[in-house]
Structures are given as structure tokens and as C-alpha cells.
Coordinates of C-alpha atoms and ligand atoms in Angstrom, one line a residue:
M16 CA 93.1 114.5 100.0
T17 CA 89.0 114.6 100.6
N18 CA 87.5 115.7 103.9
I19 CA 84.9 113.3 103.9
K20 CA 84.9 111.3 107.5
L21 CA 85.7 107.7 106.8
S22 CA 84.6 104.9 108.8
V23 CA 84.0 101.2 109.7
S24 CA 81.6 100.8 112.8
A25 CA 79.4 98.2 114.3
K26 CA 77.1 100.9 115.6
I27 CA 73.6 101.7 114.3
P28 CA 73.0 105.0 113.8
D29 CA 69.8 106.9 114.6
S30 CA 67.6 107.2 111.5
K31 CA 67.2 111.2 110.3
A32 CA 66.7 113.4 107.3
G33 CA 69.9 113.6 105.2
I34 CA 71.2 110.1 105.8
V35 CA 70.8 107.1 103.4
Y36 CA 71.5 103.3 104.1
V37 CA 72.8 101.4 101.4
L38 CA 71.0 98.1 101.3
G39 CA 71.7 95.1 98.9
V40 CA 69.2 93.5 96.7
S41 CA 69.1 90.1 95.4
G42 CA 66.6 87.0 94.2
R43 CA 64.5 87.0 91.3
P44 CA 62.2 89.7 90.3
E45 CA 59.0 87.7 92.0
N46 CA 61.0 86.9 95.2
L47 CA 63.3 90.0 96.0
T48 CA 65.2 89.9 99.2
L49 CA 67.4 91.8 101.0
L50 CA 71.1 90.5 101.8
P51 CA 71.6 90.2 105.3
H52 CA 72.0 93.6 107.2
R53 CA 71.9 95.4 110.4
V54 CA 69.9 98.3 110.1
D55 CA 66.1 98.1 111.0
T56 CA 63.7 97.2 107.9
K57 CA 60.8 96.8 109.4
S58 CA 59.3 99.8 107.4
L59 CA 60.6 97.7 104.5
E60 CA 58.4 94.6 105.1
E61 CA 54.7 94.9 104.0
L62 CA 56.4 96.7 100.7
D63 CA 56.4 95.1 97.3
L64 CA 60.1 96.0 96.5
N65 CA 59.8 94.9 92.7
A66 CA 56.7 97.2 92.3
L67 CA 58.9 99.8 93.7
G68 CA 61.1 98.8 90.6
A69 CA 64.3 97.4 92.8
S70 CA 66.0 94.7 91.2
S71 CA 69.0 92.5 91.7
K72 CA 70.4 93.6 88.6
F73 CA 74.0 94.6 89.4
E74 CA 74.4 98.6 90.3
S75 CA 70.7 99.0 89.5
L76 CA 69.4 101.4 92.8
V77 CA 66.0 102.8 93.8
R78 CA 65.3 105.1 96.6
V79 CA 62.5 104.2 99.4
P80 CA 61.9 106.4 102.5
G81 CA 62.5 105.4 105.8
Q82 CA 61.7 106.5 109.3
N83 CA 62.5 109.8 110.5
G84 CA 63.3 111.3 106.9
A85 CA 66.0 108.8 106.3
V86 CA 66.1 107.0 102.9
F87 CA 66.9 103.5 102.3
A88 CA 68.9 102.8 99.2
L89 CA 68.3 99.2 97.6
I90 CA 71.0 98.3 95.6
G91 CA 71.5 95.6 92.9
A92 CA 73.9 93.1 94.2
G93 CA 74.0 90.6 91.2
H94 CA 73.9 86.8 91.3
E95 CA 77.1 86.3 92.7
E96 CA 78.9 86.4 96.0
L97 CA 80.1 90.0 96.5
D98 CA 83.9 89.8 96.4
E99 CA 86.2 92.7 96.9
D100 CA 86.1 94.5 93.6
S101 CA 82.1 94.0 93.1
L102 CA 82.0 95.4 96.8
R103 CA 84.0 98.1 95.0
E104 CA 81.7 98.8 92.5
L105 CA 78.8 98.8 94.9
G106 CA 79.8 101.3 96.9
A107 CA 80.9 103.6 93.7
A108 CA 77.7 103.2 91.9
A109 CA 75.8 104.3 95.2
A110 CA 78.1 107.0 95.7
R111 CA 77.8 108.5 91.9
K112 CA 74.0 107.9 92.3
L113 CA 73.4 109.0 96.2
D114 CA 74.2 113.0 95.2
G115 CA 72.9 115.4 97.7
F116 CA 73.2 113.2 100.9
K117 CA 75.2 114.2 104.2
E118 CA 75.7 110.4 105.3
I119 CA 75.9 107.5 103.9
F120 CA 75.8 104.0 105.5
F121 CA 76.6 100.8 103.5
D122 CA 74.7 97.6 105.2
L123 CA 76.1 95.1 102.8
P124 CA 78.0 92.0 104.0
S125 CA 81.0 91.7 104.3
E126 CA 83.5 88.3 105.3
D127 CA 86.6 90.2 106.5
D128 CA 88.4 93.9 107.0
R129 CA 89.2 94.0 103.5
D130 CA 85.5 94.2 102.2
A131 CA 84.7 96.5 104.5
V132 CA 87.4 98.6 103.2
C133 CA 86.9 97.7 99.5
T134 CA 83.6 99.6 99.8
L135 CA 84.8 102.9 101.4
E136 CA 87.6 102.7 98.6
G137 CA 84.8 102.3 96.0
A138 CA 82.4 105.0 97.0
L139 CA 85.5 107.5 96.9
L140 CA 86.7 106.6 93.8
G141 CA 83.3 106.1 92.1
G142 CA 82.3 110.0 93.5
Y143 CA 84.6 111.7 91.5
K144 CA 83.6 114.2 89.3
Y145 CA 86.0 116.4 87.1
G146 CA 86.0 120.1 88.4
S147 CA 84.7 118.6 92.2
K148 CA 87.7 120.6 93.5
D149 CA 86.0 123.8 92.6
K150 CA 83.8 125.6 95.3
G151 CA 80.5 126.0 93.3
K152 CA 80.4 122.0 92.7
K153 CA 81.1 120.9 96.1
S154 CA 79.3 117.8 97.4
K155 CA 77.0 118.0 100.4
L156 CA 78.5 114.3 101.3
A157 CA 80.3 114.9 105.3
S158 CA 80.9 110.8 105.9
I159 CA 80.8 107.5 104.4
T160 CA 80.3 104.7 107.1
V161 CA 80.6 100.9 106.5
L162 CA 78.4 98.9 109.3
S163 CA 80.6 95.5 110.1
D164 CA 81.5 94.1 112.9
H165 CA 85.2 93.5 111.7
S166 CA 87.4 95.9 113.5
V167 CA 89.0 98.1 111.0
S168 CA 92.4 99.9 111.7
K169 CA 92.6 104.0 111.3
S170 CA 95.6 102.8 109.0
T171 CA 93.6 100.6 106.8
V172 CA 91.1 103.4 106.4
E173 CA 93.7 105.7 105.6
R174 CA 94.9 103.8 103.2
S175 CA 92.1 103.4 101.3
R176 CA 91.4 107.6 101.2
I177 CA 95.4 107.9 100.1
L178 CA 94.7 105.5 97.3
A179 CA 91.6 107.1 96.0
S180 CA 92.4 110.5 96.5
S181 CA 95.6 109.6 94.4
V182 CA 93.6 108.2 91.7
N183 CA 90.8 111.3 91.6
Q184 CA 93.9 113.2 91.7
V185 CA 95.5 111.7 88.6
R186 CA 92.1 112.0 87.1
E187 CA 92.3 115.5 87.2
L188 CA 95.4 116.0 86.0
V189 CA 94.8 114.0 83.1
N190 CA 91.0 115.8 82.5
T191 CA 92.7 119.2 82.8
P192 CA 92.7 121.0 79.2
P193 CA 96.2 120.8 77.3
N194 CA 96.0 124.9 77.2
V195 CA 96.3 124.6 80.9
L196 CA 98.4 121.9 81.4
Y197 CA 101.5 121.6 79.3
P198 CA 105.5 121.0 80.7
Q199 CA 106.2 123.8 82.5
S200 CA 102.6 124.5 84.1
F201 CA 102.7 120.4 85.1
A202 CA 106.3 121.2 86.9
K203 CA 105.1 123.9 88.6
I204 CA 102.0 121.9 90.0
V205 CA 104.4 119.1 91.3
A206 CA 106.9 122.0 92.8
D207 CA 103.9 123.8 94.3
E208 CA 102.0 120.6 95.8
T209 CA 105.0 118.8 97.5
K210 CA 106.4 122.1 99.0
D211 CA 105.2 120.4 102.5
M212 CA 105.6 116.9 101.6
D213 CA 108.2 113.8 102.4
V214 CA 109.6 114.2 98.8
S215 CA 112.2 116.3 96.8
V216 CA 112.0 117.7 93.7
T217 CA 114.3 118.3 90.8
I218 CA 112.9 119.8 87.5
L219 CA 115.5 119.8 84.7
D220 CA 114.4 123.0 81.8
E221 CA 115.7 123.2 78.3
K222 CA 119.3 124.0 79.4
A223 CA 119.6 121.1 82.3
L224 CA 118.1 119.0 79.6
R225 CA 120.6 119.8 77.2
A226 CA 123.9 119.6 79.7
G227 CA 122.3 116.2 80.6
N228 CA 122.6 114.8 77.0
F229 CA 118.2 114.1 77.4
G230 CA 118.2 114.0 73.8
G231 CA 114.5 112.3 73.6
I232 CA 112.8 114.5 75.2
L233 CA 114.5 117.5 73.5
A234 CA 113.7 116.3 70.3
V235 CA 110.2 115.6 71.3
G236 CA 109.3 119.3 72.9
Q237 CA 111.4 120.9 70.2
G238 CA 108.6 121.9 68.2
S239 CA 106.7 123.4 70.7
A240 CA 106.4 127.2 72.3
R241 CA 106.5 125.2 75.3
P242 CA 109.4 123.8 76.4
P243 CA 110.4 120.4 77.6
R244 CA 110.8 119.2 81.1
M245 CA 111.8 116.3 83.3
V246 CA 110.5 116.2 86.7
K247 CA 112.6 113.6 89.1
I248 CA 110.9 113.1 92.7
E249 CA 112.5 111.3 95.4
Y250 CA 111.1 109.7 98.2
S251 CA 114.0 108.2 100.2
P252 CA 113.0 107.2 104.0
K253 CA 115.7 105.9 106.2
K254 CA 114.6 102.4 106.6
A255 CA 114.2 101.6 102.9
L256 CA 114.6 98.0 102.1
K257 CA 114.4 98.7 98.4
H258 CA 114.5 101.1 95.5
L259 CA 111.6 101.3 92.7
A260 CA 112.0 103.7 90.1
L261 CA 108.7 104.7 88.1
V262 CA 109.1 106.4 84.3
G263 CA 106.2 108.2 83.2
K264 CA 105.4 108.9 79.6
G265 CA 103.9 113.0 79.7
I266 CA 102.9 114.2 76.3
T267 CA 100.6 117.2 77.7
F268 CA 99.4 117.1 73.7
D269 CA 100.3 114.9 70.9
T270 CA 99.4 116.5 67.7
G271 CA 102.0 113.4 66.4
G272 CA 104.3 116.2 65.3
I273 CA 105.3 116.2 61.5
S274 CA 104.2 112.8 61.1
I275 CA 100.7 114.5 62.0
K276 CA 97.6 112.7 63.2
P277 CA 94.5 113.1 61.5
A278 CA 91.6 115.1 63.0
A279 CA 89.8 112.7 64.6
S280 CA 92.6 110.6 66.2
M281 CA 93.9 114.0 67.2
V282 CA 91.2 114.2 69.8
G283 CA 91.6 113.0 73.1
M284 CA 95.6 113.5 72.9
K285 CA 95.6 115.3 76.0
Y286 CA 95.3 111.9 77.8
D287 CA 99.2 111.3 76.5
M288 CA 100.3 112.6 80.0
T289 CA 98.8 109.7 82.1
G290 CA 101.7 108.2 82.7
A291 CA 103.2 110.8 84.2
A292 CA 100.5 111.8 86.3
T293 CA 100.4 107.8 87.2
V294 CA 103.9 108.1 88.4
Y295 CA 103.5 111.5 90.1
Q296 CA 100.6 110.6 92.1
A297 CA 102.0 106.9 93.0
I298 CA 105.3 108.5 94.8
L299 CA 102.6 110.7 97.0
A300 CA 101.0 107.9 97.7
I301 CA 104.0 105.6 98.5
A302 CA 105.2 108.7 100.6
A303 CA 102.0 109.1 102.3
L304 CA 101.9 105.9 103.5
K305 CA 105.7 105.9 104.7
L306 CA 106.3 103.0 103.0
P307 CA 109.3 101.7 103.9
V308 CA 110.6 101.8 100.2
R309 CA 112.9 104.1 98.1
V310 CA 111.3 105.5 95.1
T311 CA 112.2 107.8 92.6
S312 CA 109.8 108.9 89.8
Y313 CA 110.9 110.7 86.5
L314 CA 108.1 112.8 84.5
C315 CA 109.1 113.1 81.3
L316 CA 107.2 116.0 80.0
A317 CA 107.0 117.2 76.5
E318 CA 104.5 118.8 74.2
N319 CA 104.6 117.0 70.5
M320 CA 103.8 119.8 68.0
P321 CA 104.6 120.1 64.4
S322 CA 106.5 123.4 63.6
G323 CA 109.6 125.0 61.6
S324 CA 111.6 123.8 64.5
A325 CA 110.0 120.3 65.1
T326 CA 112.1 117.0 64.7
R327 CA 111.8 115.7 61.1
P328 CA 111.3 112.0 60.0
N329 CA 115.2 110.6 59.5
D330 CA 116.6 113.4 62.0
V331 CA 119.0 111.3 64.3
I332 CA 119.1 111.8 67.6
K333 CA 121.2 110.9 70.8
I334 CA 119.7 109.8 74.0
R335 CA 120.9 110.1 77.6
N336 CA 122.5 106.5 77.3
G337 CA 124.6 107.4 74.1
K338 CA 122.2 105.1 71.9
T339 CA 121.4 107.2 68.4
V340 CA 117.8 106.8 67.2
E341 CA 116.4 107.8 63.7
V342 CA 113.2 108.7 63.8
L343 CA 111.2 107.9 60.9
N344 CA 107.8 108.5 62.6
T345 CA 107.3 111.8 64.9
D346 CA 104.3 110.4 66.2
A347 CA 106.1 107.5 67.9
E348 CA 107.2 110.1 70.6
G349 CA 106.4 108.6 73.8
R350 CA 109.3 106.0 73.5
L351 CA 111.6 108.7 72.5
V352 CA 111.0 110.4 75.9
L353 CA 110.4 107.2 78.2
A354 CA 114.0 105.8 76.6
D355 CA 116.1 109.1 78.0
G356 CA 113.7 108.4 81.6
L357 CA 114.6 104.9 81.7
S358 CA 118.3 105.2 80.9
A359 CA 118.0 107.6 83.7
A360 CA 116.3 105.1 86.0
S361 CA 118.8 102.5 84.9
E362 CA 122.0 104.5 86.1
L363 CA 120.6 104.6 90.1
N364 CA 120.8 100.4 89.3
P365 CA 117.2 100.4 91.2
D366 CA 115.8 96.8 92.4
L367 CA 113.0 97.9 89.7
I368 CA 112.0 99.7 86.9
I369 CA 108.2 100.4 85.8
D370 CA 107.6 102.5 83.2
V371 CA 103.8 103.7 82.8
A372 CA 102.7 104.9 79.6
T373 CA 99.9 105.4 76.7
L374 CA 102.2 104.3 74.2
T375 CA 100.6 103.1 71.4
G376 CA 96.9 102.8 69.5
A377 CA 97.8 99.0 69.1
A378 CA 97.8 98.1 72.7
R379 CA 93.8 99.2 72.4
V380 CA 93.6 96.8 69.4
A381 CA 95.0 94.0 71.2
L382 CA 93.5 94.0 74.4
G383 CA 90.6 96.5 74.3
E384 CA 89.6 99.2 76.7
R385 CA 89.8 97.0 80.4
Y386 CA 92.9 95.3 80.4
S387 CA 96.1 97.2 80.4
A388 CA 99.2 95.4 79.0
V389 CA 102.4 94.5 80.8
M390 CA 105.6 93.6 79.1
G391 CA 109.2 93.1 80.7
T392 CA 111.4 90.6 82.7
A393 CA 109.7 87.8 84.1
D394 CA 110.4 88.7 87.8
A395 CA 109.2 92.1 87.3
V396 CA 106.0 91.1 85.1
S397 CA 105.1 88.7 88.0
A398 CA 105.4 91.3 90.7
V399 CA 103.0 93.7 88.5
E400 CA 100.7 90.8 88.2
A401 CA 100.3 90.1 91.6
A402 CA 100.0 93.5 92.6
A403 CA 97.3 94.1 90.2
F404 CA 95.5 91.0 91.5
D405 CA 95.3 92.4 94.9
S406 CA 94.2 95.5 93.9
G407 CA 91.7 94.6 92.0
E408 CA 92.8 96.2 88.6
L409 CA 93.2 94.1 85.2
V410 CA 96.8 93.5 83.2
W411 CA 97.7 91.1 80.7
H412 CA 101.1 89.5 79.9
M413 CA 102.1 90.4 76.4
P414 CA 105.8 89.3 75.1
L415 CA 108.6 90.8 73.6
P416 CA 109.7 89.0 70.9
A417 CA 113.0 89.3 70.3
E418 CA 113.0 88.5 66.8
M419 CA 111.1 91.8 66.3
R420 CA 114.3 93.8 67.2
A421 CA 115.3 93.7 63.3
R422 CA 112.7 95.5 62.4
L423 CA 114.2 98.8 64.0
D424 CA 117.4 98.2 62.4
T425 CA 118.8 101.0 60.4
D426 CA 121.7 101.9 58.5
V427 CA 122.2 105.6 60.2
A428 CA 121.9 105.0 63.8
D429 CA 121.7 102.2 66.2
I430 CA 118.1 101.9 66.4
A431 CA 114.9 103.5 64.3
N432 CA 112.0 104.7 66.3
A433 CA 109.3 102.6 64.4
K434 CA 108.8 100.4 60.9
I435 CA 107.4 102.2 58.4
G436 CA 104.8 100.4 56.6
S437 CA 103.8 97.7 58.9
T438 CA 101.9 97.9 62.3
A439 CA 101.7 94.3 62.9
G440 CA 102.5 93.9 66.8
G441 CA 102.7 98.0 67.0
M442 CA 102.6 97.2 71.1
L443 CA 105.3 94.6 71.1
L444 CA 107.7 96.5 69.0
A445 CA 107.4 99.7 71.2
G446 CA 108.2 97.7 73.9
V447 CA 111.1 95.8 72.0
F448 CA 112.5 99.7 71.1
L449 CA 112.0 100.6 75.1
K450 CA 114.3 97.5 76.1
E451 CA 116.8 98.8 74.5
F452 CA 117.3 101.4 77.4
V453 CA 116.8 99.7 80.3
G454 CA 120.6 98.5 82.2
S455 CA 123.1 101.0 82.8
S456 CA 125.1 101.3 79.4
K457 CA 125.6 101.1 75.9
S458 CA 127.3 97.5 76.3
G459 CA 124.3 96.5 78.5
A460 CA 125.8 95.5 82.0
R461 CA 123.3 93.3 84.0
T462 CA 119.7 92.6 83.1
Q463 CA 117.7 95.0 85.1
P464 CA 114.2 93.8 85.9
W465 CA 111.9 96.3 84.1
A466 CA 108.2 96.4 83.4
H467 CA 106.6 98.2 81.0
L468 CA 102.8 99.4 81.3
D469 CA 100.9 100.2 78.1
I470 CA 97.5 102.1 79.0
A471 CA 97.2 103.3 76.0
G472 CA 93.5 101.5 75.9
T473 CA 92.6 101.8 79.7
A474 CA 93.9 105.5 80.7
N475 CA 90.6 107.1 79.2
N476 CA 87.2 106.0 79.4
E477 CA 85.0 107.5 76.1
G478 CA 82.0 105.7 77.3
A479 CA 79.3 105.9 80.3
P480 CA 81.2 105.3 83.9
Y481 CA 80.9 101.5 84.8
G482 CA 82.0 100.2 88.3
Y483 CA 84.2 102.7 90.0
T484 CA 85.6 104.0 86.7
P485 CA 83.9 107.5 85.5
K486 CA 83.7 109.0 82.0
G487 CA 87.3 110.3 80.9
A488 CA 90.5 109.9 82.9
T489 CA 90.4 106.6 85.0
G490 CA 93.4 106.8 86.7
V491 CA 94.3 102.8 86.1
V492 CA 97.2 101.3 87.6
L493 CA 98.0 103.9 90.0
R494 CA 96.7 101.2 92.9
T495 CA 98.7 98.6 91.2
L496 CA 101.9 100.7 91.8
V497 CA 101.3 101.2 95.1
S498 CA 100.6 97.7 95.8
V499 CA 103.7 97.2 94.1
A500 CA 105.8 99.4 96.5
E501 CA 103.9 97.4 99.2
G502 CA 105.3 94.6 98.5
M503 CA 109.1 95.6 98.2
S504 CA 108.7 96.6 101.3
R505 CA 107.5 93.6 103.1
Ligands
BES26 N1 99.8 108.6 72.2 C1 99.8 108.0 71.0 C2 99.3 106.8 71.5 C3 97.8 106.6 71.2 C4 97.0 106.3 70.4 C5 97.4 106.6 72.9 C6 95.7 106.1 70.9 C7 95.8 106.6 73.0 C8 95.1 106.7 72.3 C9 101.5 107.5 70.7 O1 102.3 108.5 70.3 C10 101.2 107.2 68.7 O2 101.1 108.1 68.7 N2 101.7 105.9 68.7 C11 101.5 105.5 67.3 C12 102.8 104.6 66.9 C13 103.5 104.4 65.4 C14 103.5 105.6 64.9 C15 104.4 103.5 65.5 C16 100.4 104.5 67.0 O3 100.2 104.1 67.5 O4 99.7 104.8 66.1
ZN27 ZN1 102.4 109.8 69.0
ZN28 ZN1 101.7 110.1 72.1

């Protein structure tokens, strides 16, 4: 977790070298004004801000010398009122652009204590760079302070630190090259990192997976020289009110298997373990926050490779819950590993199951790269939507049309994993497939509250950084999951 000192304070610091004050700029070019602030800006009064290159364009930033070696960073605050998410974005843009300072002071308007911590959270999220844990790339930044009259409790500040650190750790795992991060090494990272934490970890190797009838994970992993793993992580606080189960797709590299992907579509498939990284870091964040909610996370880890031992199209496999699947497309592998994970989670009869997966290219086609899709039972979808809204994350409710189930009919098994020759509603069809593995038994007892998050469009940002989203792995929906858990602990 980051060691940067974080605070919200009303105390104006003494100006000195190494510190920067971030001030908001609004207005038209000929009439730029500084947003209400508290530090002394007399030295700026005589200056033509427009001539200095300052602008109200959201996130634009210029530096102007202040007193005693301190620096003013004038950041464009746009033309609308600063809400929680725009404060996160300004915090992030400033942190990204103000490399090299020891102390950053945000002097932006904040209406309440939540505004103040959003700026902190944004700064931590925006300051992320891949590999920053390496010593050589160490940043000089020692403290971030938000100047505000609103008093913010220590635990609220710590919550921001925990959330941002967890998102950044998801990013770090996902950005790791696939020759370094594979099922066994991922499982070892989990075992090592959680040694002193308030969670227990069970790692199922191939033998245990066979004994436990995890036929989906085994079938996907059997083409790889690197065997699959299922990692189960449990957080069981004494005063738990509810039980949340999280299931993550953890394909450490997706070649497509025998239904191999074309070269251009294969690049980037190291991101296919984002769901597992997300449910891993989410449970650690929930445990660090000591929320009174029981959580069980399942990381379904496999490498999808083509080889002489790989699963073939037309193979019939058996999932943990006893249902058989005819594999028609080995590239639709995520739903096979999730089927095992959802079956196992259902056995615990939790109050809510959420799965997270970079499941379908169709998600990106339908919703683009900023909205994650959510499907599932009405109550679970509402809980996710509310939590996402609260976190400033974008999700969009998509349907699970019952009539689509017939497209997965096959003569040789209970269900097929894909519809060959049709891409219609690909994201929805994947959700319809998953639904078959939610609920405890083959006969299907009660309706288990369940939400499926398809983050194939949002997990990776191929373009330039924006807001608090860096290039590469985004760490999307982690904050939403933690917010769901917070909702369940009230
Ligand atoms: N991992 C991919 C989905 C994906 C695509 C994620 C692009 C991120 C970016 C998944 O395993 C896959 O290949 N899905 C197939 C399903 C199809 C064969 C039914 C797809 O989307 O084409
Ligand atoms: Zn695939
Ligand atoms: Zn995949």
C-alpha cells in the first residue's frame, strides 16, 4: 500500500521549494478567474493568466512560480460545477502531470467531506504507473493534502488509500506480462501476499481440481504446459451480516485454443485475467476496511493454449454442478471456467454472487470502452448499479433474453458453449450460458441473486490516459464491488 502521507486540512502551509498548490481555473480566455481558494495568490494578481497559457479547458495545466520556490499549478476546471467524479479527475490529472514534487496541496472548492476525499482518491489513482514498485522508478512524492474546512475522519482518508491501492494493484497484476503471470505464479502471489492478512486461502491444483469435478477449468487449462488453478479466498468476520461471493475469470493468456485467434486479436489477451485480479483485490480491500460482511472470492485461473492435449471443438466436458457442455468454440473459454466458479459459489448459498470477466468482444461492440455491462437478477443488478453510481463508475444494464437459450441446444450435452455462425447478441448469449450455472443444483432450486459484469470493453485502455484512467489496465469495477459490500454491511 502506498506510503504517501494523505490529509485533509484547513491549515495553509508555508511556501517553500518542492511544494505545489493546485488551483482551479474557470471562465473565458479573456476573463480567466481562479476558483475560490485559500492560499495567498497575490503574486498571481498582476499576471495575465491567458498569456501564461492557463485555460479553463478541463484538466489543462500550467505551472507558475509562487513564493519561496513554491509553484502554482493552474488546472482547467471546465464550465460545470465540480462534482465528485470531476474532482477525482482533476486530482488524477494533476498527479499525473506534476511529477517531481515532494508535496501536493489541492486548493479546490469542496462542498463536503466526500468531495475532499474524492480529490485524494483521484490523485492516487491518476498517479499510477506500471512498475512503479521498482526502486529505480520511485517517485519523490511524500504527501498529498486537500485544503478544506470540512473535517474528514482518519478512516475516511484511509478508505481512499485502500481503494486506490487496490485498484492500482489490479492494474499492476493485469499489466504483468503473461510469461511472468500464469496460473501457478498468480496463485503463489496470492498465497505470499495474504500471509499476514485476515483472509484464508485455498489453492486447488490439477489433482484437487479433478477430485472436485472442476471440469471447466481443467478443460480450458489442459492445452497449456502451465496447469490451471482455482484459488478460493475467504474473509469471515465474526459479525458478518451477509455473505457475498465473487467469481473472477482468470485466463492468464487467451490464444483462443484450437479455435485460435487471429494474430491481431490475440495481442492484449494477457488482460483476460482481469476479473480474477479484481475479485482478489476486492476481497483484500473489504478485509482491510474490516467490513462486517462475509466474502468468498473464487479466482478461476487457466492459460488457454492450443496443443496436442488441448480441448477440441466437439469435446463434451462436465462442469462442477454436473451439467455437461459441448465445447463448440474453444475461444469461448471464459464461460467454462466461470461455470465451475459459479457452481462452487452457488453451493454456499450466499446472499449475492457477482462474477467479473473480460468475457466477450461483443461487450466492446455493444457498449464501447467506458461502460461495463451488468446482467443478472433484478435485485442484484440494482445493487450493482447503485454501488457503481456511488463510486463514479459506469455500468449499463443489459438483458438476458430467455429465448436465446435455445441457441445453445445440442444433441450431445446439456448445453453448448457457443452458437457457431452467429454473432448476434454475443454478450447476452454468454450471460444466458452463465445463468445455467447459478443456483445450487442440476434441478435448479431457488433463484440465487446474481450479477454478471462483462468488462471486456473497459478493462484495458488502449488510448491515452484520461481522468483517473491510465493507459493499459484500468482496474475498473473494483470500487463498485467494495461499495456493494459496504451496502451489504449496513
Ligand atoms: N477473452 C475473450 C473476450 C475478449 C475479446 C476480451 C476482446 C477482450 C477483448 C473471450 O474469451 C473470447 O474470445 N470470446 C469470444 C466468444 C465467441 C467465440 C463466442 C469472442 O468474443 O469472440
Ligand atoms: Zn477466448
Ligand atoms: Zn477469454
